[in-house]
Amino acid sequence: MELRCAVQKYAWGKTGKSSLVAQLAQGNSTAPIVEDDPYAELWMGTHPSGPSVIKSSNEPLLNHLLSNVDSLGDEEKKVFGTDLPFLFKALSVAKALSIQAHPNKKHAEELFATRPDLYKDPNHKPEMVTAWLGPFEALCGFRPVADIKFFLQEIDELAAVVGKSACEALVKAESDSEETQALRECFSALMNTSEESVASALKQFEQRIPSLSAEKKDALQCDLFTRIATDFPGDVGCWSVYFMNYVVLQEGESMFLGPNVPHAYIFGDCLECMACSDNVVRAGLTPKFKDIDTLCSMLDYQAGPVDRFRMQWSTVDEFCQTCSPPVPDFGMARLRLPASATVDKAYGLPVRSNASILLILQGQATSAETKEDLSFGQVLFLKAGQQLTVQVKGEQDLIVYQAFANV
């Protein structure tokens, strides 16, 4: 079944046809692209904040699942009930998203019970991000402590807003537990500094940057800092550049973000798959509500290089790969079928024991089962055990990403 999917026009999204999301939306519906509008996210799934509908009937996908429970796999229903446990997205990021983290399952239930106006569902939100169409930039997890110490020693303005006591505690920390506690104190002190003090320190550092040598600017990642500070003047989140790892994912590379991992996407296009939730705790780089106390208390303060978040894809055959994050809510597969796979070489996607959603990211094909054409931007729902056999058309390789429950 082909799906029609929701577009989210958040302020940080790329505008008009420059947005992958807008391009996909055009392939997914008949709505015209508005060039000045930001097209931030395409949601594929059943989440109530952006539910997909069946194109042929306009029936919400969730309603279809409730009345056709055999669409879901047996293990999927046993673990998750009669709804899809995952939410699949495409994102087009023009400027940084908020400094954020997602609660674990127990904490999500507590937040939903006590503050449903802010936290809209009781589910956790582990997620996997995969770069598409070139480099994807992000901040992710706390840097090695040695790096953070270096920045605090080199940037007086940053040290001033963190405070002398917290800085000294981090510098003197020797054991891992001491470093973790000192890092918690430093980051919490930063996030709780008055807006006036933060804005003043940011302005002072921005004014000092032009006088630095090229080598010093590079060491202090001034280009990255300036880009973010330009978009979010006076925002405490600008200083997060010096606490969090800066990572650039190349096309097809992925990373997994578990509960309580601080992160912020900065620029580029990506695919995301996550547990079916929209719970986000924010504390910077956003005009939305900043729940600083909750964020600082819940964060994973384990420091280290960003490679610990990277995910590896496993080869199924010459055309298909899969990736299995350490959660049951979702897994992913991707297919790249070359244009040279002509008429005599139809390819059957591996049959899944659970329901799945497919997104066609490039190329054209024909379904051997329905004889219908498939093309860029189409989103398909496959019920558990359903076969899809495709035959490439045209001169482009066919590229498809697939999300499904990982049970």
mmCIF file of C-alpha atoms in Angstrom:
data_model
loop_
_atom_site.group_PDB
_atom_site.id
_atom_site.type_symbol
_atom_site.label_atom_id
_atom_site.label_comp_id
_atom_site.label_asym_id
_atom_site.label_seq_id
_atom_site.Cartn_x
_atom_site.Cartn_y
_atom_site.Cartn_z
ATOM 1 C CA MET A 1 0.000 0.000 0.000
ATOM 2 C CA GLU A 2 1.266 3.441 -0.862
ATOM 3 C CA LEU A 3 1.217 5.984 1.965
ATOM 4 C CA ARG A 4 0.774 9.750 2.023
ATOM 5 C CA CYS A 5 2.937 11.191 4.773
ATOM 6 C CA ALA A 6 3.029 14.281 6.984
ATOM 7 C CA VAL A 7 5.461 17.151 6.454
ATOM 8 C CA GLN A 8 6.667 19.195 9.442
ATOM 9 C CA LYS A 9 7.628 22.791 8.654
ATOM 10 C CA TYR A 10 9.896 23.590 11.589
ATOM 11 C CA ALA A 11 11.911 26.815 11.405
ATOM 12 C CA TRP A 12 15.283 25.032 11.141
ATOM 13 C CA GLY A 13 14.356 23.206 7.917
ATOM 14 C CA LYS A 14 15.745 23.931 4.456
ATOM 15 C CA THR A 15 13.427 26.055 2.361
ATOM 16 C CA GLY A 16 11.590 25.233 -0.834
ATOM 17 C CA LYS A 17 13.099 22.904 -3.409
ATOM 18 C CA SER A 18 16.510 23.021 -1.718
ATOM 19 C CA SER A 19 15.005 20.681 0.894
ATOM 20 C CA LEU A 20 15.148 16.916 0.409
ATOM 21 C CA VAL A 21 11.944 16.760 2.455
ATOM 22 C CA ALA A 22 10.181 19.108 0.026
ATOM 23 C CA GLN A 23 11.374 17.031 -2.921
ATOM 24 C CA LEU A 24 10.164 13.823 -1.275
ATOM 25 C CA ALA A 25 6.865 15.468 -0.363
ATOM 26 C CA GLN A 26 6.348 16.424 -3.984
ATOM 27 C CA GLY A 27 6.808 12.783 -4.958
ATOM 28 C CA ASN A 28 4.515 11.724 -2.128
ATOM 29 C CA SER A 29 1.579 14.112 -2.694
ATOM 30 C CA THR A 30 0.112 16.670 -5.067
ATOM 31 C CA ALA A 31 0.673 19.682 -2.782
ATOM 32 C CA PRO A 32 2.804 22.393 -4.436
ATOM 33 C CA ILE A 33 6.144 23.384 -2.885
ATOM 34 C CA VAL A 34 6.152 26.862 -1.353
ATOM 35 C CA GLU A 35 9.644 28.233 -1.950
ATOM 36 C CA ASP A 36 9.812 30.347 1.217
ATOM 37 C CA ASP A 37 8.539 27.628 3.551
ATOM 38 C CA PRO A 38 10.915 25.478 5.615
ATOM 39 C CA TYR A 39 10.490 21.760 4.916
ATOM 40 C CA ALA A 40 12.123 20.125 7.933
ATOM 41 C CA GLU A 41 10.798 16.583 8.379
ATOM 42 C CA LEU A 42 8.789 13.921 6.559
ATOM 43 C CA TRP A 43 7.120 11.539 9.032
ATOM 44 C CA MET A 44 6.377 7.966 7.983
ATOM 45 C CA GLY A 45 4.389 6.022 10.563
ATOM 46 C CA THR A 46 1.480 6.265 12.963
ATOM 47 C CA HIS A 47 2.531 8.890 15.511
ATOM 48 C CA PRO A 48 -0.509 11.127 16.225
ATOM 49 C CA SER A 49 1.501 14.315 15.658
ATOM 50 C CA GLY A 50 1.988 13.371 12.009
ATOM 51 C CA PRO A 51 0.152 10.170 11.046
ATOM 52 C CA SER A 52 0.507 8.604 7.607
ATOM 53 C CA VAL A 53 -2.612 7.713 5.632
ATOM 54 C CA ILE A 54 -3.232 5.127 2.951
ATOM 55 C CA LYS A 55 -3.168 6.974 -0.346
ATOM 56 C CA SER A 56 -5.945 5.020 -2.048
ATOM 57 C CA SER A 57 -8.501 5.378 0.757
ATOM 58 C CA ASN A 58 -7.232 8.256 2.929
ATOM 59 C CA GLU A 59 -7.609 5.918 5.925
ATOM 60 C CA PRO A 60 -5.076 6.525 8.716
ATOM 61 C CA LEU A 61 -2.504 3.750 8.739
ATOM 62 C CA LEU A 62 -3.122 3.125 12.451
ATOM 63 C CA ASN A 63 -6.837 2.539 11.803
ATOM 64 C CA HIS A 64 -5.933 0.026 9.113
ATOM 65 C CA LEU A 65 -3.608 -1.811 11.502
ATOM 66 C CA LEU A 66 -6.265 -1.959 14.206
ATOM 67 C CA SER A 67 -8.757 -3.559 11.829
ATOM 68 C CA ASN A 68 -6.179 -5.737 10.044
ATOM 69 C CA VAL A 69 -4.044 -7.089 12.865
ATOM 70 C CA ASP A 70 -2.525 -9.739 10.593
ATOM 71 C CA SER A 71 -0.587 -6.894 8.945
ATOM 72 C CA LEU A 72 1.756 -7.014 11.937
ATOM 73 C CA GLY A 73 4.117 -9.858 12.804
ATOM 74 C CA ASP A 74 3.349 -12.217 15.681
ATOM 75 C CA GLU A 75 6.429 -11.241 17.678
ATOM 76 C CA GLU A 76 5.812 -7.580 16.894
ATOM 77 C CA LYS A 77 2.273 -7.791 18.326
ATOM 78 C CA LYS A 78 3.473 -9.745 21.362
ATOM 79 C CA VAL A 79 6.038 -7.077 22.263
ATOM 80 C CA PHE A 80 4.384 -3.865 21.058
ATOM 81 C CA GLY A 81 0.675 -4.489 20.562
ATOM 82 C CA THR A 82 -1.304 -3.392 17.508
ATOM 83 C CA ASP A 83 0.704 -0.330 16.483
ATOM 84 C CA LEU A 84 4.003 0.193 14.688
ATOM 85 C CA PRO A 85 6.763 0.567 17.291
ATOM 86 C CA PHE A 86 8.898 2.822 15.080
ATOM 87 C CA LEU A 87 8.733 6.204 13.387
ATOM 88 C CA PHE A 88 10.675 6.686 10.148
ATOM 89 C CA LYS A 89 11.697 10.200 9.063
ATOM 90 C CA ALA A 90 13.612 12.200 6.479
ATOM 91 C CA LEU A 91 15.183 15.475 7.689
ATOM 92 C CA SER A 92 16.560 18.536 5.883
ATOM 93 C CA VAL A 93 18.522 20.724 8.295
ATOM 94 C CA ALA A 94 19.464 24.305 7.385
ATOM 95 C CA LYS A 95 20.518 25.442 10.869
ATOM 96 C CA ALA A 96 21.132 23.792 14.203
ATOM 97 C CA LEU A 97 18.379 21.981 16.049
ATOM 98 C CA SER A 98 18.111 22.354 19.807
ATOM 99 C CA ILE A 99 20.594 20.921 22.286
ATOM 100 C CA GLN A 100 18.527 17.946 23.346
ATOM 101 C CA ALA A 101 18.270 14.433 24.701
ATOM 102 C CA HIS A 102 15.535 11.833 24.888
ATOM 103 C CA PRO A 103 14.422 10.117 28.117
ATOM 104 C CA ASN A 104 14.541 6.403 28.781
ATOM 105 C CA LYS A 105 11.258 4.494 28.947
ATOM 106 C CA LYS A 106 10.708 4.847 32.704
ATOM 107 C CA HIS A 107 11.574 8.546 32.705
ATOM 108 C CA ALA A 108 9.344 9.154 29.661
ATOM 109 C CA GLU A 109 6.409 7.618 31.526
ATOM 110 C CA GLU A 110 7.091 9.883 34.520
ATOM 111 C CA LEU A 111 7.362 13.018 32.361
ATOM 112 C CA PHE A 112 4.159 12.187 30.493
ATOM 113 C CA ALA A 113 2.281 11.555 33.747
ATOM 114 C CA THR A 114 3.392 14.796 35.401
ATOM 115 C CA ARG A 115 3.780 17.189 32.422
ATOM 116 C CA PRO A 116 1.676 16.000 29.478
ATOM 117 C CA ASP A 117 1.546 19.567 28.144
ATOM 118 C CA LEU A 118 5.282 19.318 27.358
ATOM 119 C CA TYR A 119 5.880 15.594 26.940
ATOM 120 C CA LYS A 120 3.230 14.192 24.655
ATOM 121 C CA ASP A 121 3.629 10.417 25.023
ATOM 122 C CA PRO A 122 5.029 7.890 27.520
ATOM 123 C CA ASN A 123 7.553 6.272 25.195
ATOM 124 C CA HIS A 124 11.321 6.425 24.953
ATOM 125 C CA LYS A 125 12.982 7.714 21.767
ATOM 126 C CA PRO A 126 16.241 5.967 20.883
ATOM 127 C CA GLU A 127 17.114 6.862 17.314
ATOM 128 C CA MET A 128 19.449 6.102 14.439
ATOM 129 C CA VAL A 129 20.516 8.738 11.927
ATOM 130 C CA THR A 130 21.960 8.057 8.463
ATOM 131 C CA ALA A 131 23.489 10.759 6.269
ATOM 132 C CA TRP A 132 22.044 11.236 2.792
ATOM 133 C CA LEU A 133 23.148 13.400 -0.170
ATOM 134 C CA GLY A 134 26.500 14.477 1.197
ATOM 135 C CA PRO A 135 27.975 15.286 4.607
ATOM 136 C CA PHE A 136 25.681 15.580 7.630
ATOM 137 C CA GLU A 137 26.945 17.623 10.597
ATOM 138 C CA ALA A 138 26.000 17.087 14.225
ATOM 139 C CA LEU A 139 27.058 17.481 17.842
ATOM 140 C CA CYS A 140 26.867 14.201 19.727
ATOM 141 C CA GLY A 141 27.836 13.073 23.223
ATOM 142 C CA PHE A 142 30.390 14.696 25.498
ATOM 143 C CA ARG A 143 33.892 15.162 24.145
ATOM 144 C CA PRO A 144 36.909 13.520 25.791
ATOM 145 C CA VAL A 145 37.552 15.372 29.042
ATOM 146 C CA ALA A 146 41.011 16.417 27.855
ATOM 147 C CA ASP A 147 39.394 18.331 24.982
ATOM 148 C CA ILE A 148 36.946 20.092 27.283
ATOM 149 C CA LYS A 149 39.756 21.053 29.679
ATOM 150 C CA PHE A 150 41.686 22.504 26.741
ATOM 151 C CA PHE A 151 38.779 24.688 25.663
ATOM 152 C CA LEU A 152 38.141 25.914 29.219
ATOM 153 C CA GLN A 153 41.806 26.868 29.530
ATOM 154 C CA GLU A 154 41.980 28.547 26.120
ATOM 155 C CA ILE A 155 38.640 30.406 26.125
ATOM 156 C CA ASP A 156 38.474 32.734 29.113
ATOM 157 C CA GLU A 157 34.927 33.792 28.243
ATOM 158 C CA LEU A 158 33.727 30.179 28.436
ATOM 159 C CA ALA A 159 35.542 29.572 31.723
ATOM 160 C CA ALA A 160 33.954 32.720 33.157
ATOM 161 C CA VAL A 161 30.381 31.547 32.504
ATOM 162 C CA VAL A 162 31.106 28.034 33.778
ATOM 163 C CA GLY A 163 32.678 29.460 36.923
ATOM 164 C CA LYS A 164 36.069 29.089 38.604
ATOM 165 C CA SER A 165 35.042 26.385 41.078
ATOM 166 C CA ALA A 166 33.536 24.055 38.454
ATOM 167 C CA CYS A 167 36.487 24.564 36.082
ATOM 168 C CA GLU A 168 39.030 23.796 38.802
ATOM 169 C CA ALA A 169 37.154 20.644 39.805
ATOM 170 C CA LEU A 170 37.335 19.351 36.221
ATOM 171 C CA VAL A 171 41.024 20.223 35.850
ATOM 172 C CA LYS A 172 41.902 18.461 39.119
ATOM 173 C CA ALA A 173 39.733 15.384 38.540
ATOM 174 C CA GLU A 174 41.770 12.186 38.233
ATOM 175 C CA SER A 175 39.471 9.159 38.305
ATOM 176 C CA ASP A 176 36.707 8.489 35.781
ATOM 177 C CA SER A 177 34.057 9.012 38.460
ATOM 178 C CA GLU A 178 35.594 12.336 39.483
ATOM 179 C CA GLU A 179 35.703 13.470 35.864
ATOM 180 C CA THR A 180 32.077 12.477 35.296
ATOM 181 C CA GLN A 181 30.913 14.382 38.377
ATOM 182 C CA ALA A 182 33.027 17.425 37.524
ATOM 183 C CA LEU A 183 31.732 17.416 33.931
ATOM 184 C CA ARG A 184 28.165 17.301 35.257
ATOM 185 C CA GLU A 185 28.914 20.319 37.474
ATOM 186 C CA CYS A 186 30.539 22.268 34.618
ATOM 187 C CA PHE A 187 27.748 21.680 32.125
ATOM 188 C CA SER A 188 25.016 22.329 34.692
ATOM 189 C CA ALA A 189 26.734 25.548 35.777
ATOM 190 C CA LEU A 190 26.942 26.675 32.158
ATOM 191 C CA MET A 191 23.295 25.938 31.439
ATOM 192 C CA ASN A 192 22.145 27.714 34.607
ATOM 193 C CA THR A 193 24.179 30.879 34.069
ATOM 194 C CA SER A 194 22.068 34.008 33.606
ATOM 195 C CA GLU A 195 21.101 34.900 30.053
ATOM 196 C CA GLU A 196 22.789 38.290 30.430
ATOM 197 C CA SER A 197 26.116 36.747 31.451
ATOM 198 C CA VAL A 198 25.965 34.186 28.652
ATOM 199 C CA ALA A 199 25.160 36.804 25.998
ATOM 200 C CA SER A 200 27.928 39.125 27.228
ATOM 201 C CA ALA A 201 30.541 36.350 27.195
ATOM 202 C CA LEU A 202 29.481 35.191 23.734
ATOM 203 C CA LYS A 203 29.774 38.722 22.381
ATOM 204 C CA GLN A 204 33.231 39.164 23.906
ATOM 205 C CA PHE A 205 34.483 35.917 22.373
ATOM 206 C CA GLU A 206 32.968 36.697 18.973
ATOM 207 C CA GLN A 207 34.709 40.085 19.008
ATOM 208 C CA ARG A 208 38.024 38.457 19.932
ATOM 209 C CA ILE A 209 37.966 35.760 17.236
ATOM 210 C CA PRO A 210 39.195 38.003 14.367
ATOM 211 C CA SER A 211 42.406 38.735 16.305
ATOM 212 C CA LEU A 212 43.278 35.047 16.677
ATOM 213 C CA SER A 213 45.794 33.333 14.409
ATOM 214 C CA ALA A 214 44.515 30.967 11.755
ATOM 215 C CA GLU A 215 45.999 28.060 13.707
ATOM 216 C CA LYS A 216 44.247 29.141 16.918
ATOM 217 C CA LYS A 217 40.922 29.645 15.113
ATOM 218 C CA ASP A 218 41.173 26.124 13.775
ATOM 219 C CA ALA A 219 42.092 24.660 17.180
ATOM 220 C CA LEU A 220 39.128 26.427 18.801
ATOM 221 C CA GLN A 221 36.723 25.440 15.987
ATOM 222 C CA CYS A 222 35.826 29.087 15.511
ATOM 223 C CA ASP A 223 34.138 28.574 12.146
ATOM 224 C CA LEU A 224 31.661 26.119 13.669
ATOM 225 C CA PHE A 225 31.105 28.317 16.720
ATOM 226 C CA THR A 226 30.522 31.415 14.570
ATOM 227 C CA ARG A 227 28.029 29.665 12.301
ATOM 228 C CA ILE A 228 25.920 28.598 15.269
ATOM 229 C CA ALA A 229 26.289 31.903 17.127
ATOM 230 C CA THR A 230 25.143 33.786 14.020
ATOM 231 C CA ASP A 231 21.913 31.780 13.912
ATOM 232 C CA PHE A 232 21.365 31.867 17.696
ATOM 233 C CA PRO A 233 22.834 35.113 19.074
ATOM 234 C CA GLY A 234 23.195 35.158 22.837
ATOM 235 C CA ASP A 235 22.045 31.527 23.248
ATOM 236 C CA VAL A 236 23.781 29.353 25.848
ATOM 237 C CA GLY A 237 23.666 26.442 23.421
ATOM 238 C CA CYS A 238 26.419 28.089 21.349
ATOM 239 C CA TRP A 239 28.922 27.068 24.040
ATOM 240 C CA SER A 240 27.943 23.402 23.606
ATOM 241 C CA VAL A 241 30.372 23.253 20.692
ATOM 242 C CA TYR A 242 33.116 23.023 23.344
ATOM 243 C CA PHE A 243 31.479 20.276 25.373
ATOM 244 C CA MET A 244 30.084 17.965 22.679
ATOM 245 C CA ASN A 245 31.757 15.993 19.895
ATOM 246 C CA TYR A 246 31.512 17.504 16.428
ATOM 247 C CA VAL A 247 30.874 14.767 13.864
ATOM 248 C CA VAL A 248 30.488 14.792 10.093
ATOM 249 C CA LEU A 249 28.755 11.725 8.687
ATOM 250 C CA GLN A 250 29.409 10.985 5.034
ATOM 251 C CA GLU A 251 26.619 9.705 2.809
ATOM 252 C CA GLY A 252 25.406 6.316 4.044
ATOM 253 C CA GLU A 253 27.172 6.503 7.430
ATOM 254 C CA SER A 254 25.046 6.067 10.552
ATOM 255 C CA MET A 255 25.087 6.608 14.290
ATOM 256 C CA PHE A 256 22.823 5.487 17.109
ATOM 257 C CA LEU A 257 21.720 7.790 19.929
ATOM 258 C CA GLY A 258 20.437 6.029 23.019
ATOM 259 C CA PRO A 259 18.591 7.536 25.990
ATOM 260 C CA ASN A 260 20.052 10.653 27.647
ATOM 261 C CA VAL A 261 22.766 11.240 25.016
ATOM 262 C CA PRO A 262 23.079 15.000 24.348
ATOM 263 C CA HIS A 263 23.021 15.904 20.671
ATOM 264 C CA ALA A 264 22.126 18.556 18.122
ATOM 265 C CA TYR A 265 21.954 18.240 14.341
ATOM 266 C CA ILE A 266 23.650 21.160 12.588
ATOM 267 C CA PHE A 267 23.343 20.875 8.808
ATOM 268 C CA GLY A 268 22.512 18.446 6.026
ATOM 269 C CA ASP A 269 20.009 15.819 4.940
ATOM 270 C CA CYS A 270 19.469 12.549 6.743
ATOM 271 C CA LEU A 271 17.166 9.644 7.416
ATOM 272 C CA GLU A 272 16.117 8.900 10.982
ATOM 273 C CA CYS A 273 14.485 5.867 12.482
ATOM 274 C CA MET A 274 13.374 5.851 16.107
ATOM 275 C CA ALA A 275 10.952 4.439 18.609
ATOM 276 C CA CYS A 276 7.489 5.902 17.989
ATOM 277 C CA SER A 277 7.775 8.973 20.201
ATOM 278 C CA ASP A 278 8.194 12.726 20.030
ATOM 279 C CA ASN A 279 9.655 13.222 23.517
ATOM 280 C CA VAL A 280 12.418 15.828 23.464
ATOM 281 C CA VAL A 281 14.048 17.539 26.445
ATOM 282 C CA ARG A 282 15.695 20.786 25.279
ATOM 283 C CA ALA A 283 18.120 23.293 26.791
ATOM 284 C CA GLY A 284 19.524 25.531 24.065
ATOM 285 C CA LEU A 285 19.521 26.628 20.407
ATOM 286 C CA THR A 286 15.756 26.837 20.353
ATOM 287 C CA PRO A 287 12.914 29.314 20.885
ATOM 288 C CA LYS A 288 10.931 26.444 22.432
ATOM 289 C CA PHE A 289 10.684 25.718 26.149
ATOM 290 C CA LYS A 290 14.073 24.920 27.718
ATOM 291 C CA ASP A 291 13.748 22.340 30.478
ATOM 292 C CA ILE A 292 17.258 22.914 31.824
ATOM 293 C CA ASP A 293 16.868 21.172 35.179
ATOM 294 C CA THR A 294 15.405 18.033 33.624
ATOM 295 C CA LEU A 295 18.036 17.886 30.897
ATOM 296 C CA CYS A 296 21.019 18.426 33.183
ATOM 297 C CA SER A 297 19.777 15.817 35.654
ATOM 298 C CA MET A 298 19.140 13.115 33.031
ATOM 299 C CA LEU A 299 22.152 13.422 30.705
ATOM 300 C CA ASP A 300 24.672 10.663 30.146
ATOM 301 C CA TYR A 301 27.920 12.383 31.154
ATOM 302 C CA GLN A 302 30.176 9.647 29.838
ATOM 303 C CA ALA A 303 32.869 11.464 27.889
ATOM 304 C CA GLY A 304 34.820 10.106 24.930
ATOM 305 C CA PRO A 305 35.279 10.128 21.146
ATOM 306 C CA VAL A 306 32.260 10.108 18.884
ATOM 307 C CA ASP A 307 33.103 6.737 17.302
ATOM 308 C CA ARG A 308 31.232 4.949 20.129
ATOM 309 C CA PHE A 309 27.972 6.126 18.522
ATOM 310 C CA ARG A 310 28.728 4.917 14.996
ATOM 311 C CA MET A 311 26.773 1.988 13.569
ATOM 312 C CA GLN A 312 27.948 -0.585 11.048
ATOM 313 C CA TRP A 313 25.786 -2.046 8.278
ATOM 314 C CA SER A 314 25.880 -5.784 7.537
ATOM 315 C CA THR A 315 25.797 -7.213 4.033
ATOM 316 C CA VAL A 316 22.837 -9.455 3.168
ATOM 317 C CA ASP A 317 23.709 -9.879 -0.505
ATOM 318 C CA GLU A 318 25.320 -7.793 -3.231
ATOM 319 C CA PHE A 319 22.392 -5.358 -3.260
ATOM 320 C CA CYS A 320 21.051 -5.264 0.316
ATOM 321 C CA GLN A 321 22.417 -4.271 3.748
ATOM 322 C CA THR A 322 20.851 -4.209 7.207
ATOM 323 C CA CYS A 323 21.562 -2.386 10.450
ATOM 324 C CA SER A 324 20.340 -3.539 13.875
ATOM 325 C CA PRO A 325 20.536 -0.984 16.707
ATOM 326 C CA PRO A 326 20.602 -2.327 20.285
ATOM 327 C CA VAL A 327 16.831 -1.845 20.742
ATOM 328 C CA PRO A 328 13.842 -3.961 19.636
ATOM 329 C CA ASP A 329 11.767 -0.995 18.418
ATOM 330 C CA PHE A 330 13.387 -0.680 14.996
ATOM 331 C CA GLY A 331 15.927 -1.924 12.517
ATOM 332 C CA MET A 332 16.755 -0.765 9.007
ATOM 333 C CA ALA A 333 17.644 -2.177 5.610
ATOM 334 C CA ARG A 334 18.783 -0.471 2.442
ATOM 335 C CA LEU A 335 18.785 -1.599 -1.156
ATOM 336 C CA ARG A 336 20.888 -0.313 -4.028
ATOM 337 C CA LEU A 337 19.936 -2.027 -7.264
ATOM 338 C CA PRO A 338 22.052 -0.898 -10.228
ATOM 339 C CA ALA A 339 20.449 0.429 -13.365
ATOM 340 C CA SER A 340 22.242 -2.357 -15.221
ATOM 341 C CA ALA A 341 19.863 -4.826 -13.531
ATOM 342 C CA THR A 342 17.611 -4.868 -16.579
ATOM 343 C CA VAL A 343 14.452 -6.697 -17.623
ATOM 344 C CA ASP A 344 15.679 -10.197 -16.871
ATOM 345 C CA LYS A 345 16.959 -9.360 -13.395
ATOM 346 C CA ALA A 346 14.067 -8.679 -11.060
ATOM 347 C CA TYR A 347 15.094 -8.571 -7.393
ATOM 348 C CA GLY A 348 13.032 -9.801 -4.468
ATOM 349 C CA LEU A 349 13.567 -7.835 -1.281
ATOM 350 C CA PRO A 350 14.168 -10.053 1.750
ATOM 351 C CA VAL A 351 10.779 -10.924 3.272
ATOM 352 C CA ARG A 352 10.342 -9.495 6.789
ATOM 353 C CA SER A 353 8.487 -11.252 9.584
ATOM 354 C CA ASN A 354 7.214 -7.840 10.748
ATOM 355 C CA ALA A 355 5.489 -4.921 9.019
ATOM 356 C CA SER A 356 7.752 -2.371 7.324
ATOM 357 C CA ILE A 357 7.792 1.023 5.637
ATOM 358 C CA LEU A 358 9.871 1.675 2.520
ATOM 359 C CA LEU A 359 11.054 5.007 1.136
ATOM 360 C CA ILE A 360 12.257 5.292 -2.459
ATOM 361 C CA LEU A 361 15.153 7.742 -2.455
ATOM 362 C CA GLN A 362 16.381 7.402 -6.017
ATOM 363 C CA GLY A 363 15.490 5.834 -9.325
ATOM 364 C CA GLN A 364 12.477 4.088 -10.787
ATOM 365 C CA ALA A 365 11.238 0.523 -10.773
ATOM 366 C CA THR A 366 8.232 -1.670 -11.445
ATOM 367 C CA SER A 367 6.650 -3.963 -8.872
ATOM 368 C CA ALA A 368 6.430 -7.505 -10.220
ATOM 369 C CA GLU A 369 3.470 -8.192 -7.917
ATOM 370 C CA THR A 370 1.248 -5.215 -8.849
ATOM 371 C CA LYS A 371 2.843 -4.104 -12.160
ATOM 372 C CA GLU A 372 2.752 -0.542 -10.775
ATOM 373 C CA ASP A 373 5.610 1.903 -11.249
ATOM 374 C CA LEU A 374 7.639 2.999 -8.240
ATOM 375 C CA SER A 375 9.581 6.267 -8.164
ATOM 376 C CA PHE A 376 11.361 8.863 -6.016
ATOM 377 C CA GLY A 377 9.407 10.025 -2.975
ATOM 378 C CA GLN A 378 6.974 7.137 -2.835
ATOM 379 C CA VAL A 379 6.419 5.562 0.582
ATOM 380 C CA LEU A 380 5.145 1.996 0.773
ATOM 381 C CA PHE A 381 3.742 -0.099 3.620
ATOM 382 C CA LEU A 382 4.427 -3.840 3.501
ATOM 383 C CA LYS A 383 2.549 -6.102 5.876
ATOM 384 C CA ALA A 384 4.402 -8.872 7.711
ATOM 385 C CA GLY A 385 5.520 -11.613 5.338
ATOM 386 C CA GLN A 386 4.692 -9.626 2.196
ATOM 387 C CA GLN A 387 6.958 -10.036 -0.814
ATOM 388 C CA LEU A 388 8.062 -7.107 -2.986
ATOM 389 C CA THR A 389 9.939 -7.839 -6.193
ATOM 390 C CA VAL A 390 11.275 -4.889 -8.159
ATOM 391 C CA GLN A 391 12.652 -4.359 -11.614
ATOM 392 C CA VAL A 392 14.763 -1.271 -12.258
ATOM 393 C CA LYS A 393 13.687 1.171 -14.954
ATOM 394 C CA GLY A 394 15.646 4.052 -16.450
ATOM 395 C CA GLU A 395 19.281 5.073 -16.075
ATOM 396 C CA GLN A 396 19.520 5.627 -12.311
ATOM 397 C CA ASP A 397 20.273 3.057 -9.649
ATOM 398 C CA LEU A 398 17.299 2.268 -7.442
ATOM 399 C CA ILE A 399 17.909 3.212 -3.784
ATOM 400 C CA VAL A 400 15.384 2.187 -1.125
ATOM 401 C CA TYR A 401 15.498 2.431 2.679
ATOM 402 C CA GLN A 402 13.265 0.209 4.810
ATOM 403 C CA ALA A 403 12.289 0.455 8.505
ATOM 404 C CA PHE A 404 10.820 -2.381 10.565
ATOM 405 C CA ALA A 405 10.505 -3.716 14.124
ATOM 406 C CA ASN A 406 13.740 -5.355 15.248
ATOM 407 C CA VAL A 407 12.183 -8.416 16.927
#
